[in-house]
Amino acid sequence: MCVCQTMEVGKFVQSAVCDRGRGVLLEPFIHQVGGHSSMMRYDDHTVCKPLISREQRFYESLPPEMKEFTPEYKGVVSVCFEGDSDGYINLVAYPYVESEAADHEEFPDRDHPRRKHSRRSLHRTSSTDHKDERPPLSGEHGESVPEMKSPKLEVLADAPFQMLDGNSGASAERISYNPWSLRCHKQQLSRMRSESKERKMYKFLLLENVVRHFKFPCVLDLKMGTRQHGDDASEEKAARQMKKCEQSTSATLGVRVCGMQVFQMNTGHYLCLNKYYGRSLSTEGFRQALHQYLHNGVHLRTDLLEPILSKLKRLISVLEVQASYRFYSSSLLIIYDGTGRPPAQETCPKVDVRMIDFAHSTYKGFRDDLTVHDGPDQGYVLGLRSLTSVLELIRDDSQ
């Protein structure tokens, strides 16, 4: 199989001359707390995910004022599913070459079916190296590096993870990766493995790693809006998504918890919540979940409230002027560093707020979509307003 030279990450990926045995080994992105597509770590600054053409086009056409609140789009790579005789799996990224487009396929715009998984489908890695420049992944004759045959994930995080609830089936023991990240990774590798006889090349989006500035990233993934299904959804899928909204805070608040990890200063590990926990929450339970997200095991991080509220209010003002935009099934990430209060020379802690997941987004004139919506996405804005209201209540109670 013809593979290509290691790429340099830039705004867009350029074509490269084919060479044998060179590429970038992708690793599981251990801080993924929600979603169903597996996020992969390309390097310190970049992650990648399976490409869906609607999402790619949306990133390419973002209004300038929204770019502050979305990951930077960095282009496309071809990803090889590479198995060996022992049944272990590598995912390796190569430059995407337009002339080979017919041989590269994207993931379909639908949820992937669940499959049973085995331990042998885990991603393998032999290094915890986090340098920006990733080395070539071949021996001197172009063969796969033999020491990468252990299926066991190395300790990649600075702190272990532990689930708060048992709904995910994850072990209660402390582990070195977010349990939801591993779940998504195993599902994706299982699907790719089942298709390995048909094809081994996929297209992945390259996106900014939005947690790269945080030593102990505390991440809250919120499913936004009162509606989750896209305009092109089948009746069955639309009914399924509407039921999820009706049975959760999506219907009343326009937002629900989709995943969370929060670093605990008193124990030195992350506590994690998953989307099943988030779907079960009442309005009061949603408030308690936000309180949990802001609590480091020692005290409530009240210093985070004003920086987060400021960004949310700014985002509301941006989205209120985006006429005809709809962000169905999109999520909002809130991120801060769990290491503690900021140094004395800093006026406030660093926080980040980013919109992600645009596989079902639309606006007037986008890809010749037949359905055109009027005004801003009121369901999404309702979720933002509910979120700010709950955070203001937590702030007022703490005072």
Coordinates of C-alpha atoms in Angstrom, one line a residue:
M1 CA 0.0 0.0 0.0
C2 CA 1.3 3.4 -0.9
V3 CA 1.7 5.7 2.1
C4 CA 3.0 9.2 2.3
Q5 CA 5.5 11.5 4.0
T6 CA 4.9 13.0 7.4
M7 CA 2.9 16.1 7.0
E8 CA 3.4 19.5 8.6
V9 CA 0.2 20.8 10.3
G10 CA -0.9 24.1 8.8
K11 CA -4.0 26.0 7.8
F12 CA -4.5 23.6 4.9
V13 CA -2.8 20.3 4.1
Q14 CA -0.8 20.3 1.0
S15 CA -0.2 17.3 -1.3
A16 CA 2.9 15.3 -0.7
V17 CA 5.1 12.9 -2.6
C18 CA 4.4 9.3 -1.7
D19 CA 7.0 7.4 0.3
R20 CA 6.8 4.2 2.2
G21 CA 6.6 3.8 6.0
R22 CA 6.2 7.4 7.1
G23 CA 3.2 8.9 8.9
V24 CA 2.0 10.2 12.3
L25 CA 0.8 7.7 14.8
L26 CA -2.5 8.8 16.2
E27 CA -3.1 8.3 19.9
P28 CA -6.4 8.4 21.8
F29 CA -7.3 11.9 23.0
I30 CA -7.7 11.1 26.7
H31 CA -9.7 14.2 27.6
Q32 CA -12.7 13.4 25.5
V33 CA -15.7 13.5 27.8
G34 CA -18.7 13.2 25.3
G35 CA -19.7 12.6 21.8
H36 CA -19.7 9.3 19.8
S37 CA -16.9 9.9 17.3
S38 CA -13.5 9.1 18.6
M39 CA -11.1 12.1 18.9
M40 CA -7.5 11.3 18.3
R41 CA -4.4 13.3 19.3
Y42 CA -2.2 14.3 16.4
D43 CA 0.3 16.4 18.4
D44 CA 0.2 18.8 21.4
H45 CA -1.7 21.5 19.4
T46 CA -3.9 19.3 17.2
V47 CA -6.6 16.6 17.4
C48 CA -8.5 14.9 14.6
K49 CA -11.8 13.2 14.2
P50 CA -13.6 11.3 11.4
L51 CA -14.6 13.6 8.6
I52 CA -18.3 14.4 7.8
S53 CA -18.5 16.6 4.8
R54 CA -21.2 18.9 6.3
E55 CA -19.1 19.6 9.3
Q56 CA -16.0 20.2 7.1
R57 CA -17.9 22.7 5.0
F58 CA -19.3 24.4 8.0
Y59 CA -15.8 24.9 9.5
E60 CA -14.7 26.3 6.2
S61 CA -17.5 28.9 6.1
L62 CA -17.7 30.0 9.7
P63 CA -18.5 33.7 10.2
P64 CA -15.4 35.6 11.5
E65 CA -17.1 36.5 14.8
M66 CA -17.8 32.8 15.6
K67 CA -14.2 31.7 15.2
E68 CA -13.4 33.0 18.7
F69 CA -15.8 30.3 20.0
T70 CA -14.8 27.3 17.8
P71 CA -11.7 25.2 17.4
E72 CA -9.4 26.3 14.6
Y73 CA -9.9 24.2 11.5
K74 CA -6.5 23.0 10.2
G75 CA -7.4 20.9 7.2
V76 CA -7.8 17.2 6.3
V77 CA -5.6 14.1 6.6
S78 CA -5.9 10.6 5.4
V79 CA -5.9 8.0 8.2
C80 CA -4.9 4.4 7.6
F81 CA -6.3 1.6 9.6
E82 CA -3.2 -0.7 9.9
G83 CA -3.5 -4.1 11.5
D84 CA -0.8 -6.6 12.0
S85 CA -0.6 -10.4 12.1
D86 CA -1.3 -10.4 15.9
G87 CA -4.5 -8.5 15.5
Y88 CA -3.4 -5.2 17.0
I89 CA -4.3 -1.9 15.5
N90 CA -2.6 1.3 14.5
L91 CA -4.2 4.5 13.2
V92 CA -1.7 6.5 11.2
A93 CA -2.2 9.9 9.5
Y94 CA -0.8 10.8 6.1
P95 CA -1.2 13.9 4.0
Y96 CA -4.5 14.0 2.1
V97 CA -3.9 14.1 -1.6
E98 CA -6.7 15.3 -3.8
S99 CA -5.8 13.0 -6.7
E100 CA -6.4 10.0 -4.5
A101 CA -9.8 11.4 -3.3
A102 CA -11.7 8.4 -4.8
D103 CA -9.8 6.1 -2.5
H104 CA -10.6 8.0 0.6
E105 CA -14.0 7.8 2.3
E106 CA -15.6 9.8 5.1
F107 CA -17.8 8.5 7.9
P108 CA -21.6 8.6 7.1
D109 CA -23.8 11.4 8.6
R110 CA -25.4 9.0 11.1
D111 CA -24.7 7.4 14.4
H112 CA -22.5 4.4 14.2
P113 CA -24.1 1.0 15.2
R114 CA -22.9 -0.4 18.5
R115 CA -20.7 -3.5 18.4
K116 CA -19.2 -5.8 21.0
H117 CA -15.5 -5.1 21.6
S118 CA -12.5 -7.0 22.8
R119 CA -9.4 -6.0 24.5
R120 CA -7.5 -6.7 21.4
S121 CA -9.1 -3.8 19.6
L122 CA -7.4 -1.2 21.9
H123 CA -5.2 1.3 20.2
R124 CA -1.5 0.6 20.8
T125 CA 1.1 3.1 21.8
S126 CA 4.6 2.7 23.1
S127 CA 5.4 6.3 24.0
T128 CA 4.2 9.1 26.3
D129 CA 6.1 11.6 24.3
H130 CA 4.2 14.9 23.9
K131 CA 6.6 16.9 21.7
D132 CA 5.0 18.9 18.9
E133 CA 7.1 17.3 16.3
R134 CA 6.2 13.6 15.9
P135 CA 8.9 11.3 14.6
P136 CA 8.6 9.1 11.5
L137 CA 6.9 5.8 12.4
S138 CA 9.0 3.3 10.5
G139 CA 12.1 1.2 10.6
E140 CA 15.0 1.8 8.3
H141 CA 13.4 -0.5 5.7
G142 CA 9.9 1.0 6.1
E143 CA 8.4 -1.7 8.3
S144 CA 6.2 -1.0 11.3
V145 CA 8.1 -0.3 14.5
P146 CA 8.0 -3.7 16.3
E147 CA 8.0 -2.4 19.9
M148 CA 4.5 -0.9 19.3
K149 CA 2.8 -4.3 19.7
S150 CA 1.4 -4.0 23.2
P151 CA -2.3 -3.3 23.2
K152 CA -2.2 -1.8 26.7
L153 CA -2.6 2.0 26.9
E154 CA 0.3 3.7 28.6
V155 CA -0.2 6.2 31.4
L156 CA -0.9 9.3 29.3
A157 CA -2.5 11.6 31.9
D158 CA -0.9 13.5 34.8
A159 CA -3.7 12.3 37.0
P160 CA -6.0 9.2 37.0
F161 CA -9.7 9.2 36.1
Q162 CA -12.6 7.7 38.0
M163 CA -16.3 7.4 37.1
L164 CA -18.9 9.0 39.4
D165 CA -21.6 6.7 38.2
G166 CA -21.9 3.1 37.1
N167 CA -24.1 3.5 34.1
S168 CA -21.2 3.3 31.6
G169 CA -20.1 -0.1 32.6
A170 CA -16.6 1.3 33.2
S171 CA -14.5 0.0 36.1
A172 CA -14.6 1.9 39.3
E173 CA -10.8 1.6 39.6
R174 CA -8.7 4.7 38.8
I175 CA -7.5 4.5 35.2
S176 CA -5.2 6.6 33.1
Y177 CA -7.7 7.9 30.5
N178 CA -11.3 9.2 30.6
P179 CA -13.6 6.1 30.4
W180 CA -15.7 7.8 27.7
S181 CA -12.7 8.4 25.6
L182 CA -11.8 4.7 25.7
R183 CA -15.4 3.7 24.9
C184 CA -15.5 5.9 21.8
H185 CA -12.1 4.7 20.7
K186 CA -13.0 1.0 21.0
Q187 CA -16.2 1.5 19.1
Q188 CA -14.5 3.3 16.2
L189 CA -11.7 0.8 15.9
S190 CA -14.2 -2.0 15.9
R191 CA -16.1 -0.5 13.0
M192 CA -12.9 0.3 11.1
R193 CA -11.7 -3.2 11.7
S194 CA -14.9 -4.8 10.4
E195 CA -14.4 -2.8 7.2
S196 CA -10.7 -3.5 6.8
K197 CA -11.3 -6.0 3.9
E198 CA -13.0 -3.2 1.9
R199 CA -10.8 -0.2 2.7
K200 CA -8.1 1.1 5.0
M201 CA -8.1 4.8 4.3
Y202 CA -10.4 7.4 5.8
K203 CA -10.5 11.2 5.9
F204 CA -10.2 12.9 9.2
L205 CA -10.6 16.6 10.2
L206 CA -7.7 18.3 11.8
L207 CA -8.8 20.7 14.6
E208 CA -7.2 22.8 17.3
N209 CA -6.6 21.0 20.6
V210 CA -8.5 23.4 22.9
V211 CA -7.3 21.9 26.2
R212 CA -3.6 22.2 25.3
H213 CA -3.1 25.3 27.6
F214 CA -4.4 23.5 30.7
K215 CA -2.3 21.2 32.9
F216 CA -5.3 19.5 34.5
P217 CA -8.1 20.3 32.1
C218 CA -11.5 20.3 33.7
V219 CA -14.0 19.9 30.8
L220 CA -17.8 20.2 30.7
D221 CA -19.5 19.0 27.5
L222 CA -23.0 20.4 27.2
K223 CA -25.5 19.4 24.5
M224 CA -27.1 22.6 23.4
G225 CA -30.6 23.5 22.1
T226 CA -34.1 22.2 22.4
R227 CA -33.8 20.1 19.2
Q228 CA -31.0 17.7 18.3
H229 CA -32.0 16.1 14.9
G230 CA -30.9 17.7 11.6
D231 CA -33.3 18.7 8.8
D232 CA -32.3 15.5 6.9
A233 CA -32.9 13.1 9.8
S234 CA -35.2 10.1 9.2
E235 CA -38.5 10.0 11.0
E236 CA -37.2 7.3 13.2
K237 CA -34.1 9.2 14.2
A238 CA -36.0 12.5 14.7
A239 CA -38.5 10.7 17.0
R240 CA -35.6 9.2 18.9
Q241 CA -33.9 12.5 19.4
M242 CA -37.1 14.3 20.3
K243 CA -37.7 11.7 23.0
K244 CA -34.2 12.3 24.5
C245 CA -34.9 16.0 24.6
E246 CA -38.4 15.5 26.2
Q247 CA -37.0 13.3 28.9
S248 CA -34.1 15.6 29.8
T249 CA -33.3 19.2 30.6
S250 CA -33.0 19.9 26.9
A251 CA -36.7 20.5 26.6
T252 CA -37.0 22.8 29.6
L253 CA -33.6 24.5 29.7
G254 CA -32.3 24.1 26.2
V255 CA -29.2 22.4 27.6
R256 CA -28.1 19.1 29.2
V257 CA -24.9 17.6 30.5
C258 CA -23.2 15.4 27.9
G259 CA -20.0 14.7 29.8
M260 CA -17.7 16.0 32.4
Q261 CA -14.3 15.6 34.0
V262 CA -13.2 17.7 37.0
F263 CA -9.9 17.5 38.8
Q264 CA -10.1 16.9 42.6
M265 CA -7.4 18.6 44.6
N266 CA -8.0 16.5 47.7
T267 CA -7.5 13.1 45.9
G268 CA -5.4 14.0 42.9
H269 CA -7.7 12.4 40.3
Y270 CA -10.4 13.3 37.9
L271 CA -14.1 12.6 38.6
C272 CA -16.1 11.9 35.4
L273 CA -19.7 12.0 34.4
N274 CA -21.1 10.6 31.2
K275 CA -24.1 11.5 28.9
Y276 CA -26.4 8.9 30.5
Y277 CA -26.0 10.6 33.8
G278 CA -26.7 13.9 32.2
R279 CA -29.9 12.7 30.5
S280 CA -31.3 11.6 33.9
L281 CA -30.9 15.0 35.6
S282 CA -33.8 17.2 36.7
T283 CA -33.4 21.0 36.6
E284 CA -32.1 20.9 40.2
G285 CA -29.8 18.0 39.3
F286 CA -28.4 20.1 36.4
R287 CA -27.6 22.9 38.9
Q288 CA -25.9 20.3 41.2
A289 CA -23.9 19.0 38.3
L290 CA -22.6 22.5 37.4
H291 CA -21.8 23.0 41.1
Q292 CA -19.8 19.7 41.0
Y293 CA -18.0 20.9 37.9
L294 CA -16.8 24.0 39.7
H295 CA -15.8 22.2 42.9
N296 CA -12.3 20.9 43.2
G297 CA -12.9 18.6 46.2
V298 CA -11.7 21.3 48.6
H299 CA -13.8 24.4 47.8
L300 CA -16.0 25.9 45.1
R301 CA -14.1 27.7 42.5
T302 CA -16.0 30.9 42.7
D303 CA -13.2 32.7 40.9
L304 CA -14.2 30.9 37.7
L305 CA -17.8 32.2 37.6
E306 CA -17.3 35.7 36.3
P307 CA -14.8 34.7 33.5
I308 CA -17.2 31.9 32.4
L309 CA -20.3 34.2 32.5
S310 CA -18.5 36.9 30.6
K311 CA -17.7 34.5 27.7
L312 CA -21.2 33.0 27.7
K313 CA -22.8 36.5 27.4
R314 CA -20.4 37.4 24.6
L315 CA -21.4 34.1 22.8
I316 CA -25.1 35.0 23.2
S317 CA -24.5 38.3 21.6
V318 CA -22.7 36.7 18.7
L319 CA -25.3 34.0 18.0
E320 CA -28.3 36.4 18.3
V321 CA -27.2 38.1 15.1
Q322 CA -26.6 34.8 13.1
A323 CA -29.8 34.8 11.2
S324 CA -30.9 31.4 9.7
Y325 CA -28.1 29.4 11.6
R326 CA -29.1 26.2 13.3
F327 CA -26.7 24.2 15.4
Y328 CA -28.6 21.0 15.8
S329 CA -26.8 18.4 18.0
S330 CA -23.9 20.8 18.6
S331 CA -22.1 20.9 21.9
L332 CA -20.5 23.5 24.0
L333 CA -17.3 22.9 25.9
I334 CA -16.4 24.9 29.0
I335 CA -12.8 24.4 30.1
Y336 CA -10.6 25.5 33.0
D337 CA -7.4 24.4 34.7
G338 CA -7.9 22.3 37.9
T339 CA -4.5 23.2 39.4
G340 CA -6.1 25.8 41.7
R341 CA -6.5 29.6 41.8
P342 CA -4.3 31.7 39.4
P343 CA -1.0 33.1 40.5
A344 CA -1.0 36.4 42.3
Q345 CA 0.2 38.3 39.1
E346 CA -2.9 37.1 37.2
T347 CA -6.2 38.9 37.6
C348 CA -8.4 36.0 36.9
P349 CA -8.1 32.3 35.9
K350 CA -8.0 31.3 32.3
V351 CA -11.2 29.7 31.0
D352 CA -12.3 28.7 27.5
V353 CA -15.7 28.3 25.9
R354 CA -16.0 26.6 22.5
M355 CA -18.7 25.3 20.2
I356 CA -18.0 21.9 18.7
D357 CA -19.8 19.3 16.5
F358 CA -21.4 20.8 13.4
A359 CA -22.4 17.6 11.5
H360 CA -26.0 18.7 11.5
S361 CA -25.6 22.5 11.3
T362 CA -27.1 24.6 8.6
Y363 CA -27.8 28.2 7.4
K364 CA -29.4 29.9 4.4
G365 CA -27.5 29.0 1.3
F366 CA -25.5 26.2 2.9
R367 CA -24.9 23.3 0.6
D368 CA -28.2 24.0 -1.1
D369 CA -30.2 22.9 2.0
L370 CA -33.9 22.8 1.2
T371 CA -35.0 23.9 4.6
V372 CA -34.3 27.6 5.5
H373 CA -34.8 28.9 9.0
D374 CA -35.7 32.4 10.1
G375 CA -33.9 34.3 12.8
P376 CA -31.2 33.1 15.2
D377 CA -31.2 29.6 16.8
Q378 CA -33.5 30.3 19.7
G379 CA -33.1 26.8 21.1
Y380 CA -29.4 27.2 21.4
V381 CA -29.7 30.8 22.8
L382 CA -32.2 29.5 25.4
G383 CA -29.6 26.9 26.5
L384 CA -27.0 29.7 26.9
R385 CA -29.4 31.8 28.9
S386 CA -30.4 28.9 31.1
L387 CA -26.7 28.1 31.7
T388 CA -25.9 31.7 32.6
S389 CA -28.9 31.8 35.0
V390 CA -27.9 28.7 36.8
L391 CA -24.3 29.9 37.1
E392 CA -25.5 33.2 38.5
L393 CA -27.6 31.4 41.1
I394 CA -24.5 29.4 42.1
R395 CA -22.6 32.7 42.4
D396 CA -25.3 34.3 44.5
D397 CA -25.7 31.3 46.8
S398 CA -21.9 31.2 47.3
Q399 CA -21.9 34.9 48.4

